[in-house]
Tab-separated table of C-alpha atoms and ligand atoms in Angstrom:
chain	number	residue	atom	x	y	z
H	194	MET	CA	-55.691	22.898	87.727
H	195	GLY	CA	-54.864	23.018	83.962
H	196	GLY	CA	-52.530	25.288	81.832
H	197	ARG	CA	-51.175	26.195	78.745
H	198	PHE	CA	-48.023	24.864	77.200
H	199	LEU	CA	-46.547	26.842	74.127
H	200	SER	CA	-44.053	25.060	72.234
H	201	ILE	CA	-42.385	27.427	69.691
H	202	GLY	CA	-40.239	26.516	66.377
H	203	GLU	CA	-40.659	24.797	63.083
H	204	CYS	CA	-42.762	21.867	61.873
H	205	MET	CA	-41.651	20.724	58.750
H	206	VAL	CA	-43.502	18.784	56.215
H	207	GLU	CA	-41.696	15.067	56.337
H	208	LEU	CA	-40.685	13.011	53.227
H	209	SER	CA	-39.888	9.181	53.858
H	210	GLN	CA	-39.280	6.285	51.839
H	211	ALA	CA	-42.443	4.157	51.194
H	212	GLY	CA	-41.162	1.595	48.895
H	213	GLU	CA	-41.300	1.017	44.662
H	214	GLY	CA	-40.167	4.898	44.680
H	215	LEU	CA	-42.714	6.002	46.697
H	216	LEU	CA	-42.857	8.589	49.320
H	217	ARG	CA	-44.920	8.716	52.219
H	218	LYS	CA	-45.757	12.432	53.727
H	219	GLY	CA	-45.764	13.240	57.445
H	220	PHE	CA	-45.458	16.539	59.789
H	221	ALA	CA	-42.677	16.547	62.242
H	222	GLY	CA	-40.212	18.956	63.934
H	223	ASP	CA	-38.125	19.019	67.257
H	224	THR	CA	-40.457	21.263	69.270
H	225	PHE	CA	-43.559	20.296	67.648
H	226	ASN	CA	-42.885	16.457	68.352
H	227	THR	CA	-42.121	17.707	72.064
H	228	ALA	CA	-45.639	19.462	71.790
H	229	TRP	CA	-47.287	16.361	70.607
H	230	TYR	CA	-45.732	14.376	73.688
H	231	ALA	CA	-47.169	16.828	76.008
H	232	ARG	CA	-50.509	16.724	74.209
H	233	ALA	CA	-50.314	13.012	74.681
H	234	CYS	CA	-49.591	12.685	78.419
H	235	LEU	CA	-51.233	16.104	79.688
H	236	PRO	CA	-55.161	16.091	80.949
H	237	VAL	CA	-57.471	18.069	78.740
H	238	GLU	CA	-57.688	20.792	81.685
H	239	TRP	CA	-54.234	21.513	79.959
H	240	SER	CA	-54.020	23.217	76.600
H	241	VAL	CA	-51.308	22.666	74.395
H	242	ASP	CA	-50.535	25.237	71.285
H	243	TYR	CA	-47.841	25.488	69.039
H	244	PHE	CA	-46.341	28.891	67.944
H	245	THR	CA	-44.709	28.850	64.278
H	246	ALA	CA	-45.618	30.778	61.024
H	247	LEU	CA	-46.971	28.964	58.046
H	248	GLY	CA	-47.819	29.921	54.563
H	249	ASP	CA	-51.077	29.782	52.605
H	250	ASP	CA	-50.621	26.907	50.298
H	251	PRO	CA	-52.329	23.638	50.390
H	252	LEU	CA	-49.392	22.068	52.148
H	253	SER	CA	-49.657	24.534	55.188
H	254	SER	CA	-53.111	24.092	55.019
H	255	GLU	CA	-52.703	20.240	55.727
H	256	MET	CA	-50.069	20.724	58.588
H	257	LEU	CA	-52.769	23.009	60.501
H	258	ALA	CA	-55.354	20.175	59.851
H	259	PHE	CA	-53.101	17.686	60.895
H	260	MET	CA	-52.494	19.706	63.946
H	261	LYS	CA	-55.771	20.307	65.197
H	262	ALA	CA	-56.265	16.724	64.935
H	263	GLY	CA	-53.729	15.879	67.328
H	264	GLY	CA	-55.674	17.853	69.859
H	265	ILE	CA	-52.771	20.697	69.145
H	266	GLY	CA	-54.164	24.489	69.469
H	267	THR	CA	-53.276	26.397	66.033
H	268	GLU	CA	-55.011	30.090	66.834
H	269	ALA	CA	-51.366	31.477	67.477
H	270	ILE	CA	-49.833	30.393	64.015
H	271	ARG	CA	-49.617	33.604	61.507
H	272	LYS	CA	-50.290	32.537	57.962
H	273	ILE	CA	-47.765	34.417	55.688
H	274	GLU	CA	-48.679	34.938	52.082
H	275	GLY	CA	-46.877	33.597	49.389
H	276	ARG	CA	-44.651	31.425	51.746
H	277	THR	CA	-44.370	27.657	52.418
H	278	PRO	CA	-43.450	25.394	55.279
H	279	GLY	CA	-39.727	23.941	55.290
H	280	LEU	CA	-39.695	19.887	53.888
H	281	TYR	CA	-37.529	17.207	54.665
H	282	LEU	CA	-36.508	14.089	52.836
H	283	ILE	CA	-35.208	10.888	54.545
H	284	THR	CA	-33.390	8.740	52.575
H	285	LEU	CA	-31.493	5.072	53.521
H	286	LYS	CA	-27.625	4.874	52.483
H	287	ASN	CA	-26.852	1.199	53.517
H	288	GLY	CA	-29.808	1.197	56.224
H	289	GLU	CA	-28.265	4.584	57.694
H	290	ARG	CA	-30.849	7.613	57.685
H	291	THR	CA	-29.680	10.689	55.925
H	292	PHE	CA	-31.584	14.004	55.975
H	293	SER	CA	-31.623	16.431	52.872
H	294	TYR	CA	-33.565	19.920	53.996
H	295	TRP	CA	-35.561	22.528	52.392
H	296	ARG	CA	-35.962	25.178	54.247
H	297	ASP	CA	-34.171	28.235	53.571
H	298	THR	CA	-37.575	30.228	52.596
H	299	ALA	CA	-39.744	28.643	55.181
H	300	ALA	CA	-42.129	30.564	56.624
H	301	ALA	CA	-41.370	29.574	59.980
H	302	LYS	CA	-38.301	31.741	59.861
H	303	LYS	CA	-40.523	34.731	60.131
H	304	LEU	CA	-42.211	33.513	63.178
H	305	ALA	CA	-40.742	36.355	65.238
H	306	ASP	CA	-41.144	39.085	62.953
H	307	ASP	CA	-44.319	40.543	64.368
H	308	ALA	CA	-43.539	41.150	68.097
H	309	ASP	CA	-46.559	42.212	69.266
H	310	HIS	CA	-48.280	38.932	68.500
H	311	LEU	CA	-45.410	36.883	69.873
H	312	ARG	CA	-45.813	38.909	72.863
H	313	ARG	CA	-49.553	38.655	73.273
H	314	SER	CA	-49.285	34.639	72.512
H	315	LEU	CA	-46.416	34.412	75.229
H	316	GLU	CA	-48.466	36.136	77.947
H	317	ALA	CA	-51.116	33.528	77.384
H	318	ALA	CA	-49.335	30.673	78.349
H	319	ASP	CA	-47.754	29.060	81.771
H	320	ILE	CA	-45.319	27.466	80.204
H	321	LEU	CA	-43.034	28.226	76.965
H	322	TYR	CA	-40.656	25.875	75.396
H	323	PHE	CA	-38.234	26.430	72.684
H	324	SER	CA	-34.992	24.558	70.971
H	325	GLY	CA	-31.783	25.542	69.039
H	326	ILE	CA	-33.145	24.472	66.197
H	327	THR	CA	-36.097	27.487	66.915
H	328	LEU	CA	-32.932	30.076	67.010
H	329	GLY	CA	-31.166	28.356	64.298
H	330	ILE	CA	-33.389	28.979	61.989
H	331	LEU	CA	-34.201	32.754	62.739
H	332	ALA	CA	-32.397	36.069	61.472
H	333	PRO	CA	-30.211	37.592	64.307
H	334	GLN	CA	-32.502	40.463	64.547
H	335	ALA	CA	-35.331	37.772	65.327
H	336	VAL	CA	-33.432	35.809	67.534
H	337	GLU	CA	-33.233	39.013	69.512
H	338	THR	CA	-36.935	39.774	69.638
H	339	LEU	CA	-37.947	36.309	70.509
H	340	LEU	CA	-35.388	35.869	73.724
H	341	ALA	CA	-36.119	39.587	74.592
H	342	GLU	CA	-40.030	38.617	74.706
H	343	LEU	CA	-38.762	35.005	76.512
H	344	ARG	CA	-36.866	36.887	79.153
H	345	ARG	CA	-39.664	39.185	79.572
H	346	ALA	CA	-41.857	35.989	80.122
H	347	ARG	CA	-39.518	34.532	82.495
H	348	ALA	CA	-39.019	37.583	84.486
H	349	ALA	CA	-43.119	37.387	85.092
H	350	GLY	CA	-42.674	34.115	87.100
H	351	LYS	CA	-43.467	31.988	83.891
H	352	ARG	CA	-41.420	28.448	83.012
H	353	VAL	CA	-39.069	29.076	80.144
H	354	VAL	CA	-37.856	25.504	78.921
H	355	PHE	CA	-34.941	25.441	76.429
H	356	ASP	CA	-33.596	22.019	74.834
H	357	PRO	CA	-30.309	23.390	73.215
H	358	ASN	CA	-30.819	20.801	70.327
H	359	ILE	CA	-27.431	21.666	68.720
H	360	ARG	CA	-27.394	21.286	64.773
H	361	PRO	CA	-24.175	22.900	63.053
H	362	ARG	CA	-26.025	22.842	59.808
H	363	LEU	CA	-28.613	25.277	60.465
H	364	TRP	CA	-25.751	28.326	61.559
H	365	PRO	CA	-23.418	30.195	59.910
H	366	ASN	CA	-20.292	29.788	62.285
H	367	LYS	CA	-19.384	28.273	65.445
H	368	ASP	CA	-18.801	31.091	67.366
H	369	TYR	CA	-22.294	32.359	66.583
H	370	MET	CA	-24.069	29.296	67.445
H	371	LEU	CA	-22.350	28.501	70.418
H	372	ARG	CA	-23.289	31.992	71.780
H	373	THR	CA	-26.625	32.222	70.622
H	374	ILE	CA	-27.320	28.588	72.464
H	375	GLU	CA	-25.605	30.255	75.480
H	376	ALA	CA	-28.366	33.426	74.951
H	377	GLY	CA	-31.552	31.179	74.782
H	378	ALA	CA	-30.398	29.468	78.055
H	379	ARG	CA	-29.878	32.322	79.650
H	380	ALA	CA	-33.467	33.243	78.567
H	381	ALA	CA	-34.381	30.019	80.352
H	382	ASN	CA	-34.842	29.001	83.969
H	383	LEU	CA	-34.949	25.200	82.818
H	384	VAL	CA	-32.630	23.479	80.401
H	385	LEU	CA	-32.746	19.977	78.872
H	386	PRO	CA	-29.618	19.278	76.951
H	387	SER	CA	-28.363	16.045	75.331
H	388	PHE	CA	-24.755	15.192	76.385
H	389	ASP	CA	-23.936	13.961	73.125
H	390	ASP	CA	-24.604	17.496	71.837
H	391	GLU	CA	-22.950	19.254	74.478
H	392	THR	CA	-19.713	17.483	74.411
H	393	ALA	CA	-19.382	17.490	70.829
H	394	HIS	CA	-19.785	21.388	70.344
H	395	PHE	CA	-18.935	22.879	73.801
H	396	GLY	CA	-16.099	20.080	74.532
H	397	ASP	CA	-17.855	19.296	78.066
H	398	ALA	CA	-15.413	16.492	79.405
H	399	SER	CA	-18.243	15.161	81.595
H	400	ILE	CA	-22.290	15.458	82.844
H	401	SER	CA	-21.115	17.669	85.423
H	402	GLU	CA	-19.014	20.086	83.391
H	403	THR	CA	-22.574	20.270	81.218
H	404	ILE	CA	-24.293	21.062	84.496
H	405	ALA	CA	-22.143	23.646	86.005
H	406	ARG	CA	-21.770	25.396	82.521
H	407	TYR	CA	-25.365	26.210	82.506
H	408	HIS	CA	-25.776	26.798	86.042
H	409	ALA	CA	-23.174	29.536	85.420
H	410	LEU	CA	-25.046	31.142	82.859
H	411	GLY	CA	-27.907	31.807	85.386
H	412	VAL	CA	-30.105	28.794	84.681
H	413	GLU	CA	-31.710	27.615	87.726
H	414	ASN	CA	-32.704	23.723	86.910
H	415	VAL	CA	-30.827	21.629	84.447
H	416	VAL	CA	-31.700	17.794	83.138
H	417	VAL	CA	-29.072	16.209	81.019
H	418	LYS	CA	-30.217	13.337	78.616
H	419	ASN	CA	-27.798	10.540	77.981
H	420	GLY	CA	-29.288	8.023	75.626
H	421	ALA	CA	-29.722	4.621	77.186
H	422	GLU	CA	-27.428	5.967	80.198
H	423	GLY	CA	-30.202	8.071	81.555
H	424	ALA	CA	-30.565	11.345	82.800
H	425	THR	CA	-28.952	13.781	85.183
H	426	LEU	CA	-30.977	16.245	87.068
H	427	SER	CA	-29.661	19.595	88.824
H	428	PHE	CA	-32.751	21.371	90.525
H	429	GLY	CA	-32.348	24.567	92.087
H	430	GLY	CA	-28.484	23.802	93.717
H	431	GLY	CA	-29.494	21.334	95.446
H	432	GLY	CA	-27.087	18.569	94.426
H	433	THR	CA	-27.569	16.433	91.458
H	434	SER	CA	-29.655	12.978	91.167
H	435	HIS	CA	-29.663	10.379	88.228
H	436	VAL	CA	-32.794	9.039	86.955
H	437	PRO	CA	-32.018	5.598	84.599
H	438	ALA	CA	-33.135	4.915	81.436
H	439	VAL	CA	-36.259	2.261	80.477
H	440	GLY	CA	-34.416	-0.835	78.987
H	441	VAL	CA	-35.790	-1.031	75.634
H	442	PRO	CA	-35.025	-4.479	73.880
H	443	ASN	CA	-35.764	-3.758	70.672
H	444	VAL	CA	-34.519	-0.243	69.860
H	445	VAL	CA	-35.966	0.549	66.194
H	446	ASP	CA	-35.671	4.276	65.687
H	447	THR	CA	-33.989	6.758	68.021
H	448	THR	CA	-35.765	9.752	66.201
H	449	SER	CA	-37.164	12.132	69.099
H	450	ALA	CA	-36.088	10.060	71.936
H	451	GLY	CA	-35.116	13.430	73.536
H	452	ASP	CA	-38.300	15.425	72.252
H	453	SER	CA	-40.682	12.849	73.825
H	454	PHE	CA	-38.353	12.752	77.066
H	455	ASN	CA	-39.245	16.662	77.063
H	456	GLY	CA	-42.780	16.208	76.384
H	457	GLY	CA	-43.174	13.609	79.225
H	458	PHE	CA	-41.165	15.209	81.633
H	459	LEU	CA	-42.682	18.736	81.344
H	460	SER	CA	-46.292	16.746	81.502
H	461	ARG	CA	-45.573	15.900	84.819
H	462	LEU	CA	-43.289	18.761	86.282
H	463	VAL	CA	-46.123	21.520	85.751
H	464	ARG	CA	-48.473	19.272	87.480
H	465	GLY	CA	-46.443	19.249	90.316
H	466	ALA	CA	-44.369	16.088	90.487
H	467	SER	CA	-40.828	16.019	91.667
H	468	PRO	CA	-38.102	16.329	89.156
H	469	GLU	CA	-37.160	12.899	89.493
H	470	ASP	CA	-40.447	11.201	89.251
H	471	ALA	CA	-41.093	13.476	86.044
H	472	ALA	CA	-37.730	12.270	84.732
H	473	ALA	CA	-38.517	8.517	85.077
H	474	TYR	CA	-42.049	9.398	83.237
H	475	GLY	CA	-40.091	10.964	80.438
H	476	ALA	CA	-37.643	7.909	80.450
H	477	ALA	CA	-40.835	5.244	80.139
H	478	VAL	CA	-42.216	7.798	77.261
H	479	ALA	CA	-38.914	8.125	75.258
H	480	ALA	CA	-38.487	4.189	75.736
H	481	VAL	CA	-41.829	3.390	73.894
H	482	VAL	CA	-41.112	5.908	71.358
H	483	VAL	CA	-37.282	4.602	70.391
H	484	GLY	CA	-39.015	1.058	70.305
H	485	HIS	CA	-41.370	2.002	67.135
H	486	HIS	CA	-40.843	3.945	63.991
H	487	GLY	CA	-41.006	7.164	63.330
H	488	ALA	CA	-40.817	10.871	65.164
H	489	LEU	CA	-44.661	10.872	66.138
H	490	ILE	CA	-46.132	7.605	67.741
H	491	ASN	CA	-49.718	7.088	68.333
H	492	PRO	CA	-50.440	8.382	72.152
H	493	ALA	CA	-52.300	5.239	72.777
H	494	LEU	CA	-49.115	3.731	73.048
H	495	LEU	CA	-47.533	5.577	75.514
H	496	PRO	CA	-47.696	4.927	79.372
H	497	GLY	CA	-50.267	6.117	81.665
P	623	ADP	P1	-31.507	13.017	71.870
P	623	ADP	O1	-32.777	12.172	71.249
P	623	ADP	O2	-31.855	14.755	72.376
P	623	ADP	O3	-30.499	13.093	71.788
P	623	ADP	P2	-31.152	10.974	74.139
P	623	ADP	O4	-30.649	10.284	73.237
P	623	ADP	O5	-30.405	11.352	75.183
P	623	ADP	O6	-32.014	12.658	73.260
P	623	ADP	O7	-32.291	10.332	74.860
P	623	ADP	C1	-33.203	11.153	75.333
P	623	ADP	C2	-34.016	10.175	76.708
P	623	ADP	O8	-34.581	9.130	75.682
P	623	ADP	C3	-32.898	9.440	77.415
P	623	ADP	O9	-32.749	10.078	78.550
P	623	ADP	C4	-33.927	8.211	77.748
P	623	ADP	O10	-34.640	7.881	78.559
P	623	ADP	C5	-34.520	7.893	76.255
P	623	ADP	N1	-33.324	6.833	75.659
P	623	ADP	C6	-32.953	7.351	74.018
P	623	ADP	N2	-32.256	6.074	74.044
P	623	ADP	C7	-32.724	4.929	74.462
P	623	ADP	C8	-32.555	3.856	74.352
P	623	ADP	N3	-31.665	3.335	73.448
P	623	ADP	N4	-32.957	2.684	75.462
P	623	ADP	C9	-33.643	3.346	76.119
P	623	ADP	N5	-34.089	4.733	76.499
P	623	ADP	C10	-33.652	5.662	75.541
């Protein structure tokens, strides 16, 4: 049986170094990356759609064409006159990647401004996915609109999945950031945090503390990702289990590790796999992704 997966957030134009002063153009963004991997891992009976807002410029049209070519539905994407997509540039400094962003006026900041359209789009989906980055780009009123609709979807029995993906530079101050991440988690019934982020910003001393903190907010199911150390699962209050990462002899680029884990994991979970089996598959997907350059790798390379 099929269903509909809807991922909500911002996809950006990515400019990376192509040598001799040239830049290569791509498209990526955390929630879009997860949609990409969910699409790659789900059978055709499942549709995967992206929910955002774009502009009416040529780059927005190219991005839409890229999504469609990847099999991702774009019908829910609003077009906002006079706006453009956000953009980031990757530069290499002594072998380390640094990111510069131009996203203050991105169309995606308006993704929740049409509440009726938002509600209709959420109602049409079975599983909804969003992140702390989705919330971080929105004005406080838009955060409220989006979370109210997600809480409504959760109350209607849908799966609502949240990856906190904590990025301080998106937020005006730490207190508002942490309170809004908590509000995002409260709207969800499954939260997929990365331990690195949680310990750095919430000060968790251990993975158990991260799990307990999210359960205390009313989240039934928690998966804490911890890079090469694997993932720890706590589903429905039934105790924790640990799923190891898949060993990768040559890690070349960890961009999108968490996003691809989420896409692989959810693609199995929604089809009835146990959380542990779904996490083992998520880890296998992420292991391939960290062995290749770039956020989005060719679906043909992923494990079946
Ligand atoms: P994020 O990208 O959100 O920080 P993590 O770094 O925790 O997420 O990684 C998510 C998942 O990707 C891990 O649970 C693991 O399965 C896989 N992964 C990440 N780094 C590695 C690695 N070096 N080797 C193998 N698997 C990895």
